[in-house]
Amino acid sequence: MVCDLKNVSIVGVVGLGVMGRNLALNMVEKGFGVIAYDPWARAREKFINSLSSDEAELVVVADSYKAMVEAVEVPRTVLVMVKAGELVDDVICALTPYLLAGDILIDGGNSHYVDTIRRETQLKKQGMYFLGLGVSGGEKGARHGSSLMAGGDPTAYEIARPVLEAIAARFDNIPCCALLGPNGAGHFVKMIHNGIEYGVMQLITEIYLLLRDVVGLNYESMANVFHKWDQTELASYLVEITSNILKKIDEETGAPLLEMILDKAGQKGTGRWSSEAALATHIPAPTITEAVFARAMASLKEERVAASGILVGPMTSPTVSQSEEFIDALRQALLMATIITYAQGLAVIQAASRENSWCIELGQVASIWRAGCVIRASLLGDVMRAYQDDQPQNLMLAKTISKTLETAQGGLRLAISKAVDAGIPVPGLSSALAYFDGYRSAKSGANLIQAQRDSFGAHTYERIDQPGIFHSQW
């Protein structure tokens, strides 16, 4: 395919799947020229056939890595949008023979941050730059504006910044795009973003179960509840789409489509990586981790069906009248648990930033999450200001946030108690409250754990009245 790309900045794009194709079109719409390539000929053909005449004026689809690289202006900026893992390394190996010192490779996939650090180190030795770019927003975000979380060398980011800011989502006309730190910082933040996403999705699901099985609302009524909540401080992308999902009717059966969907959920690994990072940094993130476990439990569909005929629990027929008071308590529960999930994820980012000398600014993270990404929510404005103004050790300690938690905790406690009475599993809501109560406990029971460890293994313990390490004959 031949076209004239004179007088425009040119970017290379490798990978023409859903995300790569839409990011390429986003660039074209913003006035950049694109040299695209995909090693799969069918993907190249499909992309070419999808282009409008105007888009075709700014896109060249190359037939080899070499042809693509040679068509991009120096210093080259090449965005790689392929499946995370070995395929990214394969693409890097295929590209590097044609790249020059000073060229920039950007990995926009959901790569593990450890791999990003390795790749950045490898390419740096060859004089090339490597940016790990977290991209959130899915297909629509890629096409119209994503939240972009970059990690890498500042020099490389400055070169790539015009195109990245152009294709980013905007909040108050400010691009939701930033260099968050060196090497793996961007992909780490994106990983935790996905962990928070897991957590909030689980919380919403538990509230849905309570509305359905405890309050006894039909799907239309539940859709209206979530729509109403989306006009409050709970306003968010996930609450909005939940309302839309609940009112969707299946064309084949006439039943709510949600009723026809199998109750199993998949996962690609970023939630598990978030939990592993929390464990590695010794930072509690129970709601994120419970969300991962909840998906694992959901996958045991056949076992759950069999167990339902053997294990006896409370009846789950509606036990609460359709009162506005209880429904509002559920709103408070979701609000509080969502804030706590953000607090957990941001605490993990803070710890990893210290450990890796990334110097990530949490206020900036919240700022670029306000538009484009899956976890965008109105409360992120308060989160951003909390870190800009108070610099709290934990998000829950910020003045405005702590007041919200104080007001909402009654709703969370009531929601959990009703769920327990009805035998409805709410691991997300329960873990959020346990995190809150654990964090505010001036005196925990860990003194008994110290004593137990010393008793069975002579692991020693510390005292509250004098310094040093002690051991007793129990």
XYZ file of N, CA and C in Angstrom, residues 3-256:
762
model
N 1.266 5.505 0.012
C 0.637 6.806 0.191
C 1.713 7.811 0.573
N 1.396 9.070 0.508
C 2.352 10.137 0.757
C 2.258 10.591 2.206
N 3.360 10.400 2.980
C 3.367 10.791 4.386
C 4.329 11.944 4.649
N 4.582 12.760 3.616
C 5.452 13.918 3.808
C 4.790 14.934 4.733
N 5.632 15.596 5.518
C 5.192 16.694 6.394
C 4.320 16.246 7.565
N 4.351 14.954 7.913
C 3.663 14.490 9.122
C 4.638 13.643 9.931
N 4.465 13.650 11.238
C 5.269 12.784 12.098
C 4.803 11.350 11.902
N 5.763 10.438 11.806
C 5.444 9.050 11.476
C 5.797 8.135 12.637
N 4.886 7.250 12.970
C 5.059 6.287 14.058
C 4.901 4.886 13.502
N 5.718 3.965 13.964
C 5.555 2.565 13.590
C 4.655 1.857 14.583
N 3.817 0.963 14.090
C 2.943 0.168 14.954
C 3.072 -1.292 14.539
N 3.443 -2.147 15.491
C 3.530 -3.585 15.251
C 2.399 -4.258 16.018
N 1.591 -5.030 15.294
C 0.466 -5.716 15.917
C -0.829 -5.034 15.553
N -1.647 -5.693 14.736
C -2.890 -5.083 14.249
C -4.116 -5.847 14.739
N -4.015 -6.316 15.984
C -5.195 -6.855 16.648
C -6.106 -5.725 17.064
N -7.056 -6.010 17.925
C -8.055 -5.008 18.318
C -7.394 -3.742 18.852
N -6.469 -3.886 19.802
C -5.853 -2.712 20.424
C -4.910 -1.992 19.466
N -4.032 -2.714 18.791
C -3.086 -2.090 17.877
C -3.769 -1.370 16.734
N -4.791 -2.017 16.182
C -5.522 -1.412 15.066
C -6.180 -0.107 15.484
N -6.803 -0.103 16.651
C -7.509 1.098 17.101
C -6.565 2.203 17.541
N -5.453 1.845 18.150
C -4.453 2.865 18.492
C -3.875 3.495 17.238
N -3.645 2.683 16.209
C -3.133 3.211 14.942
C -4.129 4.205 14.335
N -5.399 3.862 14.352
C -6.419 4.765 13.805
C -6.553 6.019 14.650
N -6.376 5.882 15.959
C -6.382 7.043 16.845
C -5.257 8.000 16.462
N -4.071 7.451 16.210
C -2.936 8.286 15.796
C -3.224 9.011 14.492
N -3.801 8.282 13.548
C -4.118 8.874 12.245
C -5.109 10.026 12.413
N -6.115 9.807 13.250
C -7.122 10.840 13.488
C -6.508 12.095 14.089
N -5.425 11.911 14.856
C -4.753 13.047 15.494
C -3.674 13.663 14.599
N -3.577 13.204 13.367
C -2.678 13.842 12.409
C -1.310 13.209 12.266
N -1.093 12.037 12.837
C 0.193 11.352 12.696
C 0.121 10.351 11.551
N 1.248 10.147 10.910
C 1.346 9.087 9.918
C 1.698 7.781 10.616
N 1.212 6.666 10.096
C 1.449 5.362 10.703
C 2.005 4.396 9.668
N 3.103 3.755 10.042
C 3.626 2.627 9.267
C 3.305 1.386 10.091
N 2.376 0.589 9.618
C 1.890 -0.541 10.402
C 2.423 -1.855 9.849
N 2.575 -2.821 10.766
C 2.983 -4.158 10.334
C 2.453 -5.187 11.313
N 2.075 -6.315 10.788
C 1.705 -7.478 11.592
C 2.281 -8.698 10.892
N 2.966 -9.578 11.628
C 3.554 -10.747 10.978
C 2.516 -11.685 10.365
N 1.251 -11.532 10.778
C 0.176 -12.345 10.214
C -0.423 -11.612 9.020
N -0.253 -12.171 7.841
C -0.703 -11.511 6.605
C -2.197 -11.221 6.629
N -2.974 -12.128 7.220
C -4.423 -11.932 7.263
C -4.780 -10.678 8.064
N -4.034 -10.406 9.136
C -4.285 -9.205 9.945
C -3.974 -7.949 9.148
N -2.900 -7.994 8.363
C -2.560 -6.833 7.528
C -3.650 -6.583 6.493
N -4.118 -7.646 5.868
C -5.159 -7.519 4.846
C -6.453 -6.981 5.446
N -6.820 -7.494 6.611
C -8.048 -7.050 7.272
C -7.962 -5.573 7.625
N -6.803 -5.136 8.090
C -6.615 -3.738 8.447
C -6.727 -2.835 7.223
N -6.082 -3.227 6.147
C -6.131 -2.441 4.912
C -7.576 -2.280 4.432
N -8.320 -3.371 4.466
C -9.702 -3.334 3.979
C -10.612 -2.509 4.877
N -10.215 -2.306 6.127
C -11.056 -1.546 7.058
C -10.851 -0.046 6.963
N -9.802 0.403 6.245
C -9.469 1.820 6.210
C -10.411 2.612 5.300
N -10.777 3.787 5.795
C -11.515 4.712 4.942
C -10.516 5.391 4.007
N -11.031 6.116 3.049
C -10.138 6.795 2.099
C -9.277 7.838 2.793
N -9.849 8.533 3.778
C -9.077 9.535 4.513
C -7.995 8.872 5.361
N -8.336 7.767 6.009
C -7.351 7.057 6.829
C -6.228 6.497 5.968
N -6.587 6.030 4.783
C -5.594 5.446 3.889
C -4.542 6.459 3.459
N -4.880 7.750 3.532
C -3.918 8.788 3.177
C -2.785 8.889 4.186
N -3.008 8.397 5.418
C -2.006 8.552 6.473
C -1.479 7.226 6.997
N -1.769 6.140 6.311
C -1.328 4.819 6.773
C -0.617 4.077 5.655
N 0.524 3.504 6.013
C 1.208 2.556 5.139
C 1.255 1.228 5.870
N 0.859 0.157 5.218
C 0.978 -1.175 5.795
C 2.171 -1.845 5.134
N 3.215 -2.025 5.906
C 4.450 -2.609 5.386
C 4.316 -4.124 5.278
N 5.210 -4.738 4.487
C 5.145 -6.186 4.322
C 6.275 -6.913 5.035
N 7.059 -6.172 5.850
C 8.130 -6.803 6.625
C 8.553 -5.862 7.746
N 9.211 -6.414 8.744
C 9.756 -5.572 9.807
C 10.736 -4.564 9.230
N 11.573 -5.010 8.338
C 12.601 -4.148 7.749
C 11.969 -2.974 7.018
N 10.957 -3.250 6.202
C 10.297 -2.184 5.446
C 9.616 -1.193 6.382
N 9.029 -1.688 7.453
C 8.366 -0.799 8.394
C 9.373 0.128 9.064
N 10.457 -0.452 9.582
C 11.446 0.340 10.306
C 12.066 1.391 9.391
N 12.405 1.005 8.189
C 13.062 1.934 7.271
C 12.161 3.093 6.862
N 10.850 2.924 6.989
C 9.914 3.978 6.588
C 9.626 4.974 7.708
N 10.056 4.663 8.934
C 9.810 5.548 10.068
C 10.992 6.492 10.232
N 10.678 7.771 10.488
C 11.728 8.782 10.610
C 12.567 8.571 11.861
N 13.844 8.953 11.786
C 14.787 8.834 12.899
C 14.739 10.099 13.751
N 14.792 9.998 15.101
C 14.775 8.751 15.883
C 13.411 8.109 15.827
N 13.386 6.814 15.591
C 12.140 6.104 15.359
C 11.388 5.845 16.655
N 10.070 5.955 16.571
C 9.184 5.552 17.663
C 8.312 4.430 17.137
N 8.443 3.249 17.744
C 7.696 2.076 17.293
C 6.900 1.518 18.467
N 5.581 1.463 18.309
C 4.692 0.930 19.330
C 4.410 -0.537 19.035
N 4.687 -1.392 20.025
C 4.448 -2.830 19.883
C 3.183 -3.193 20.656
N 2.196 -3.728 19.951
C 0.918 -4.104 20.570
C 0.628 -5.567 20.260
N 1.348 -6.450 20.963
C 1.141 -7.880 20.784
C 0.911 -8.507 22.157
N 0.492 -9.750 22.174
C 0.200 -10.448 23.421
C 1.434 -10.502 24.303
N 1.232 -10.223 25.604
C 2.347 -10.224 26.544
C 2.980 -11.607 26.630
N 4.292 -11.599 26.930
C 5.007 -12.861 27.074
C 6.100 -13.012 26.035
N 6.315 -14.235 25.596
C 7.409 -14.524 24.669
C 7.263 -13.799 23.343
N 6.027 -13.550 22.937
C 5.807 -12.888 21.646
C 6.435 -11.488 21.630
N 6.407 -10.783 22.761
C 7.036 -9.463 22.829
C 8.539 -9.598 22.579
N 9.165 -10.588 23.207
C 10.595 -10.818 22.992
C 10.881 -11.184 21.537
N 9.986 -11.971 20.939
C 10.170 -12.340 19.532
C 10.141 -11.108 18.633
N 9.207 -10.204 18.896
C 9.097 -8.981 18.094
C 10.322 -8.108 18.283
N 10.801 -7.984 19.516
C 12.001 -7.187 19.785
C 13.187 -7.754 19.022
N 13.333 -9.075 19.053
C 14.441 -9.713 18.321
C 14.338 -9.466 16.820
N 13.101 -9.448 16.317
C 12.909 -9.222 14.879
C 13.169 -7.774 14.493
N 12.921 -6.834 15.406
C 13.062 -5.408 15.091
C 14.478 -4.882 15.262
N 15.163 -5.324 16.308
C 16.431 -4.690 16.683
C 17.514 -4.689 15.601
N 17.580 -5.689 14.725
C 18.603 -5.606 13.678
C 18.465 -4.389 12.769
N 17.280 -3.805 12.715
C 17.030 -2.680 11.820
C 16.976 -1.339 12.548
N 17.037 -1.361 13.873
C 16.948 -0.126 14.652
C 18.325 0.473 14.882
N 18.352 1.766 15.184
C 19.593 2.486 15.450
C 19.616 2.967 16.889
N 20.805 3.333 17.358
C 20.910 3.935 18.688
C 20.030 5.186 18.739
N 19.276 5.318 19.830
C 18.385 6.457 19.974
C 16.955 6.176 19.561
N 16.718 5.053 18.874
C 15.359 4.685 18.516
C 14.605 4.204 19.769
N 13.275 4.275 19.697
C 12.443 3.979 20.865
C 11.447 2.877 20.543
N 11.490 1.816 21.342
C 10.464 0.783 21.283
C 9.524 0.977 22.467
N 8.233 0.902 22.211
C 7.226 1.040 23.271
C 6.398 -0.232 23.315
N 6.388 -0.886 24.468
C 5.555 -2.069 24.653
C 4.252 -1.638 25.319
N 3.162 -1.661 24.553
C 1.868 -1.226 25.066
C 0.980 -2.352 25.544
N 1.519 -3.561 25.648
C 0.725 -4.688 26.118
C 0.733 -4.798 27.639
N 0.052 -5.816 28.147
C -0.031 -6.029 29.595
C 1.156 -6.877 30.073
N 2.346 -6.414 29.792
C 3.535 -7.170 30.173
C 3.778 -7.089 31.667
N 4.368 -8.159 32.200
C 4.766 -8.153 33.597
C 5.926 -7.182 33.759
N 5.874 -6.362 34.797
C 6.868 -5.301 34.950
C 8.288 -5.840 35.052
N 8.455 -7.047 35.567
C 9.789 -7.652 35.664
C 10.365 -7.854 34.263
N 9.527 -8.289 33.326
C 9.969 -8.448 31.937
C 10.328 -7.100 31.327
N 9.575 -6.074 31.675
C 9.862 -4.734 31.157
C 11.214 -4.236 31.635
N 11.532 -4.459 32.902
C 12.846 -4.070 33.427
C 13.956 -4.790 32.670
N 13.773 -6.091 32.438
C 14.777 -6.880 31.702
C 14.949 -6.360 30.284
N 13.844 -6.096 29.612
C 13.922 -5.645 28.220
C 14.547 -4.260 28.113
N 14.212 -3.383 29.052
C 14.784 -2.039 29.029
C 16.291 -2.095 29.212
N 16.747 -2.946 30.128
C 18.184 -3.114 30.367
C 18.883 -3.668 29.134
N 18.246 -4.645 28.503
C 18.813 -5.280 27.306
C 18.978 -4.275 26.165
N 17.946 -3.481 25.902
C 18.015 -2.541 24.789
C 18.911 -1.349 25.090
N 18.999 -0.980 26.350
C 19.868 0.131 26.742
C 21.316 -0.182 26.401
N 21.711 -1.445 26.551
C 23.077 -1.858 26.216
C 23.368 -1.675 24.734
N 22.292 -1.689 23.922
C 22.450 -1.512 22.480
C 22.227 -0.065 22.041
N 22.054 0.816 23.051
C 21.884 2.231 22.739
C 20.476 2.621 22.369
N 19.523 1.704 22.560
C 18.124 1.980 22.211
C 17.298 2.212 23.476
N 16.178 2.891 23.310
C 15.274 3.162 24.427
C 14.105 2.180 24.415
N 13.589 1.909 25.610
C 12.432 1.038 25.729
C 11.485 1.614 26.771
N 10.252 1.858 26.370
C 9.223 2.350 27.285
C 8.198 1.249 27.519
N 7.912 0.989 28.792
C 6.805 0.099 29.132
C 5.565 0.951 29.326
N 4.554 0.737 28.511
C 3.373 1.607 28.502
C 2.127 0.828 28.891
N 1.587 1.123 30.069
C 0.301 0.561 30.449
C -0.806 1.291 29.722
N -1.666 0.554 29.061
C -2.764 1.136 28.278
C -4.077 0.594 28.830
N -4.935 1.469 29.322
C -6.225 1.028 29.838
C -7.362 1.755 29.152
N -8.416 1.016 28.898
C -9.594 1.606 28.276
C -10.224 0.698 27.253
N -9.559 -0.434 26.973
C -10.125 -1.388 26.037
C -10.176 -0.861 24.620
N -11.005 -1.501 23.816
C -11.113 -1.165 22.397
C -11.544 0.280 22.178
N -12.563 0.735 22.911
C -13.049 2.104 22.732
C -12.000 3.122 23.171
N -11.323 2.808 24.265
C -10.279 3.713 24.732
C -9.143 3.825 23.734
N -8.739 2.690 23.174
C -7.666 2.710 22.180
C -8.039 3.591 20.990
N -9.294 3.536 20.610
C -9.726 4.298 19.432
C -9.936 5.779 19.731
N -10.436 6.098 20.932
C -10.834 7.475 21.216
C -10.089 8.120 22.380
N -9.263 7.364 23.092
C -8.495 7.954 24.182
C -8.370 7.026 25.372
N -7.146 6.553 25.643
C -6.882 5.660 26.760
C -6.151 6.399 27.869
N -6.135 5.785 29.047
C -5.242 6.226 30.110
C -3.905 5.536 29.874
N -2.838 6.325 29.808
C -1.523 5.795 29.428
C -0.534 5.973 30.571
N 0.030 4.861 31.042
C 0.949 4.848 32.182
C 2.318 4.410 31.704
N 3.237 5.353 31.582
C 4.537 5.058 30.983
C 5.628 4.879 32.030
N 6.577 4.021 31.701
C 7.771 3.856 32.513
C 8.981 3.762 31.594
N 10.059 4.476 31.944
C 11.244 4.427 31.099
C 12.089 5.672 31.233
N 12.955 5.868 30.277
C 13.889 6.983 30.283
C 13.166 8.292 29.929
N 13.418 9.372 30.685
C 12.751 10.656 30.398
C 13.029 11.186 28.999
N 14.237 10.949 28.498
C 14.573 11.414 27.146
C 13.695 10.747 26.108
N 13.522 9.435 26.261
C 12.671 8.696 25.324
C 11.228 9.151 25.435
N 10.784 9.376 26.663
C 9.394 9.786 26.855
C 9.139 11.148 26.209
N 10.084 12.060 26.315
C 9.902 13.384 25.708
C 9.775 13.290 24.199
N 10.522 12.364 23.604
C 10.423 12.181 22.153
C 9.054 11.616 21.780
N 8.589 10.654 22.585
C 7.323 9.991 22.279
C 6.111 10.762 22.799
N 6.332 11.729 23.668
C 5.226 12.398 24.358
C 4.183 13.016 23.419
N 4.565 13.673 22.318
C 3.529 14.273 21.464
C 2.486 13.284 20.972
N 2.924 12.113 20.533
C 1.952 11.137 20.032
C 1.180 10.504 21.186
N 1.858 10.239 22.314
C 1.172 9.619 23.445
C 0.109 10.546 24.017
N 0.443 11.805 24.188
C -0.544 12.751 24.721
C -1.679 12.974 23.735
N -1.385 12.881 22.448
C -2.430 13.083 21.440
C -3.465 11.963 21.481
N -3.034 10.732 21.727
C -3.973 9.603 21.685
C -4.547 9.270 23.065
N -4.107 9.997 24.094
C -4.608 9.742 25.444
C -5.991 10.332 25.653
N -6.709 9.762 26.603
C -7.963 10.378 27.045
C -7.639 11.717 27.699
N -8.631 12.558 27.833
C -8.410 13.872 28.436
C -9.440 14.105 29.538
N -8.985 14.728 30.623
C -9.870 15.140 31.704
C -9.626 16.624 31.931
N -10.672 17.417 31.799
C -10.530 18.881 31.844
C -9.469 19.347 30.853
N -9.468 18.698 29.694
C -8.553 19.001 28.588
C -7.083 18.722 28.916
N -6.828 17.940 29.963
C -5.464 17.541 30.317
C -5.288 16.079 29.942
N -4.235 15.718 29.182
C -4.043 14.324 28.774
C -3.860 13.411 29.978
N -4.555 12.277 29.966
C -4.392 11.263 31.018
C -3.230 10.358 30.625
N -2.059 10.941 30.687
C -0.840 10.286 30.223
C 0.326 10.872 30.990
N 1.221 10.010 31.481
C 2.363 10.529 32.244
C 3.476 9.500 32.294
N 4.698 10.013 32.425
C 5.842 9.171 32.753
C 5.851 9.036 34.270
N 5.599 7.838 34.763
C 5.444 7.625 36.197
C 6.745 7.274 36.899
N 7.743 6.879 36.133
C 9.030 6.511 36.724
C 9.857 5.745 35.711
N 11.030 5.265 36.110
C 11.895 4.534 35.184
C 11.439 3.093 34.942
N 12.068 2.450 34.011
C 11.893 1.045 33.598
C 10.488 0.484 33.802
N 10.272 -0.346 34.835
C 9.002 -1.054 34.964
C 7.890 -0.303 35.653
N 8.076 0.974 35.988
C 7.085 1.705 36.784
C 5.716 1.770 36.108
N 5.687 2.046 34.817
C 4.415 2.174 34.112
C 3.634 0.878 34.089
N 4.315 -0.225 33.760
C 3.620 -1.511 33.723
C 3.238 -1.983 35.120
N 4.002 -1.603 36.144
C 3.613 -1.954 37.509
C 2.313 -1.245 37.882
N 2.234 0.042 37.596
C 1.021 0.800 37.912
C -0.177 0.239 37.143
N 0.028 -0.116 35.874
C -1.067 -0.716 35.099
C -1.490 -2.051 35.713
N -0.536 -2.823 36.189
C -0.844 -4.103 36.832
C -1.725 -3.886 38.055
N -1.358 -2.917 38.899
C -2.155 -2.634 40.088
C -3.500 -2.031 39.708
N -3.529 -1.218 38.666
C -4.806 -0.737 38.118
C -5.723 -1.927 37.865
N -5.189 -2.965 37.229
C -6.002 -4.138 36.926
C -6.393 -4.893 38.192
N -5.506 -4.892 39.199
C -5.853 -5.516 40.468
C -7.007 -4.789 41.136
N -6.972 -3.458 41.126
C -8.084 -2.662 41.664
C -9.345 -2.945 40.857
N -9.193 -3.063 39.564
C -10.325 -3.392 38.684
C -10.968 -4.717 39.104
N -10.149 -5.721 39.358
C -10.654 -7.003 39.858
C -11.476 -6.781 41.123
N -10.897 -6.022 42.065
C -11.547 -5.803 43.349
C -12.884 -5.109 43.214
N -12.932 -4.020 42.457
C -14.170 -3.247 42.330
C -15.233 -4.052 41.589
N -14.839 -4.805 40.572
C -15.809 -5.654 39.873
C -16.419 -6.683 40.827
N -15.597 -7.251 41.709
C -16.097 -8.210 42.675
C -17.063 -7.548 43.659
N -16.722 -6.351 44.107
C -17.603 -5.628 45.031
C -18.961 -5.352 44.401
N -18.950 -4.890 43.161
C -20.210 -4.612 42.460
C -21.031 -5.890 42.315
N -20.344 -6.998 42.028
C -21.034 -8.276 41.889
C -21.709 -8.688 43.198
N -21.027 -8.468 44.312
C -21.610 -8.821 45.607
C -22.816 -7.946 45.940
N -22.747 -6.676 45.600
C -23.898 -5.797 45.804
C -25.064 -6.244 44.924
N -24.759 -6.646 43.705
C -25.790 -7.195 42.797
C -26.477 -8.413 43.420
N -25.694 -9.318 44.025
C -26.274 -10.488 44.674
C -27.188 -10.094 45.836
N -26.770 -9.098 46.601
C -27.597 -8.648 47.726
C -28.891 -7.999 47.245
N -28.813 -7.205 46.191
C -30.019 -6.597 45.629
C -30.957 -7.657 45.070
N -30.377 -8.672 44.445
C -31.187 -9.716 43.806
C -31.763 -10.705 44.829
N -30.894 -11.202 45.726
C -31.287 -12.336 46.568
C -31.745 -11.962 47.970
N -31.346 -10.799 48.467
C -31.781 -10.368 49.796
C -32.917 -9.362 49.694
N -32.734 -8.362 48.843
C -33.802 -7.366 48.667
C -34.892 -7.891 47.741
N -34.492 -8.719 46.758
C -35.491 -9.301 45.862
C -35.882 -8.433 44.696
N -34.985 -7.546 44.252
C -35.296 -6.670 43.117
C -35.214 -7.444 41.804
N -36.037 -7.046 40.830
C -35.907 -7.604 39.492
C -34.797 -6.861 38.748
N -34.497 -7.307 37.541
C -33.357 -6.752 36.816
C -33.561 -5.294 36.429
N -34.765 -4.957 36.040
C -35.038 -3.557 35.686
C -34.829 -2.654 36.897
N -35.295 -3.097 38.055
C -35.142 -2.297 39.270
C -33.673 -2.188 39.672
N -32.934 -3.286 39.541
C -31.504 -3.228 39.856
C -30.780 -2.280 38.908
N -31.146 -2.323 37.637
C -30.535 -1.404 36.666
C -30.797 0.042 37.068
N -32.004 0.305 37.533
C -32.354 1.668 37.950
C -31.563 2.093 39.185
N -31.334 1.155 40.107
C -30.553 1.468 41.302
C -29.135 1.877 40.912
N -28.487 1.069 40.067
C -27.124 1.398 39.666
C -27.083 2.686 38.846
N -28.115 2.926 38.039
C -28.166 4.181 37.284
C -28.264 5.371 38.235
N -29.073 5.234 39.260
C -29.220 6.301 40.250
C -27.891 6.532 40.978
N -27.236 5.451 41.352
C -25.952 5.574 42.048
C -24.897 6.233 41.157
N -25.021 6.046 39.860
C -24.048 6.634 38.936
C -24.175 8.150 38.849
N -25.201 8.707 39.484
C -25.353 10.164 39.546
C -24.823 10.705 40.875
N -24.233 9.836 41.707
C -23.731 10.224 43.027
C -22.212 10.149 43.049
N -21.635 10.176 44.261
C -20.178 10.061 44.389
C -19.664 8.702 43.941
N -20.588 7.748 43.692
C -20.209 6.435 43.155
C -20.056 6.447 41.638
N -20.290 7.557 41.004
C -20.231 7.630 39.546
C -18.915 7.068 39.027
N -19.025 6.097 38.122
C -17.828 5.463 37.579
C -18.192 4.691 36.325
N -17.192 4.323 35.580
C -17.409 3.542 34.365
C -18.010 2.180 34.698
N -17.495 1.522 35.749
C -17.969 0.177 36.077
C -19.404 0.192 36.598
N -19.779 1.198 37.364
C -21.170 1.307 37.813
C -22.083 1.590 36.620
N -21.624 2.441 35.719
C -22.417 2.774 34.525
C -22.690 1.545 33.672
N -21.645 0.766 33.375
C -21.866 -0.396 32.506
C -22.665 -1.475 33.222
N -22.576 -1.532 34.562
C -23.386 -2.501 35.303
C -24.871 -2.212 35.116
N -25.237 -0.946 35.165
C -26.634 -0.568 34.923
C -27.077 -0.995 33.530
N -26.236 -0.764 32.549
C -26.568 -1.131 31.170
C -26.674 -2.647 31.007
N -25.777 -3.379 31.661
C -25.797 -4.845 31.575
C -27.084 -5.401 32.171
N -27.496 -4.859 33.315
C -28.665 -5.382 34.018
C -29.966 -5.186 33.232
N -30.018 -4.194 32.387
C -31.266 -3.967 31.636
C -31.249 -4.563 30.227
N -30.135 -5.221 29.872
C -30.028 -5.827 28.543
C -30.879 -7.094 28.471
N -31.704 -7.187 27.431
C -32.587 -8.344 27.236
C -32.003 -9.270 26.166
N -32.040 -10.566 26.433
C -31.576 -11.569 25.477
C -32.584 -11.697 24.343
N -32.136 -11.498 23.123
C -33.041 -11.522 21.968
C -33.624 -12.908 21.729
N -32.903 -13.963 22.109
C -33.377 -15.325 21.835
C -34.443 -15.786 22.820
N -34.299 -15.403 24.090
C -35.214 -15.922 25.112
C -36.159 -14.874 25.676
N -35.843 -13.606 25.509
C -36.638 -12.547 26.099
C -36.358 -12.330 27.575
N -35.444 -13.131 28.124
C -35.048 -12.992 29.527
C -33.901 -11.982 29.636
N -33.643 -11.471 30.837
C -32.450 -10.636 31.000
C -31.217 -11.412 30.526
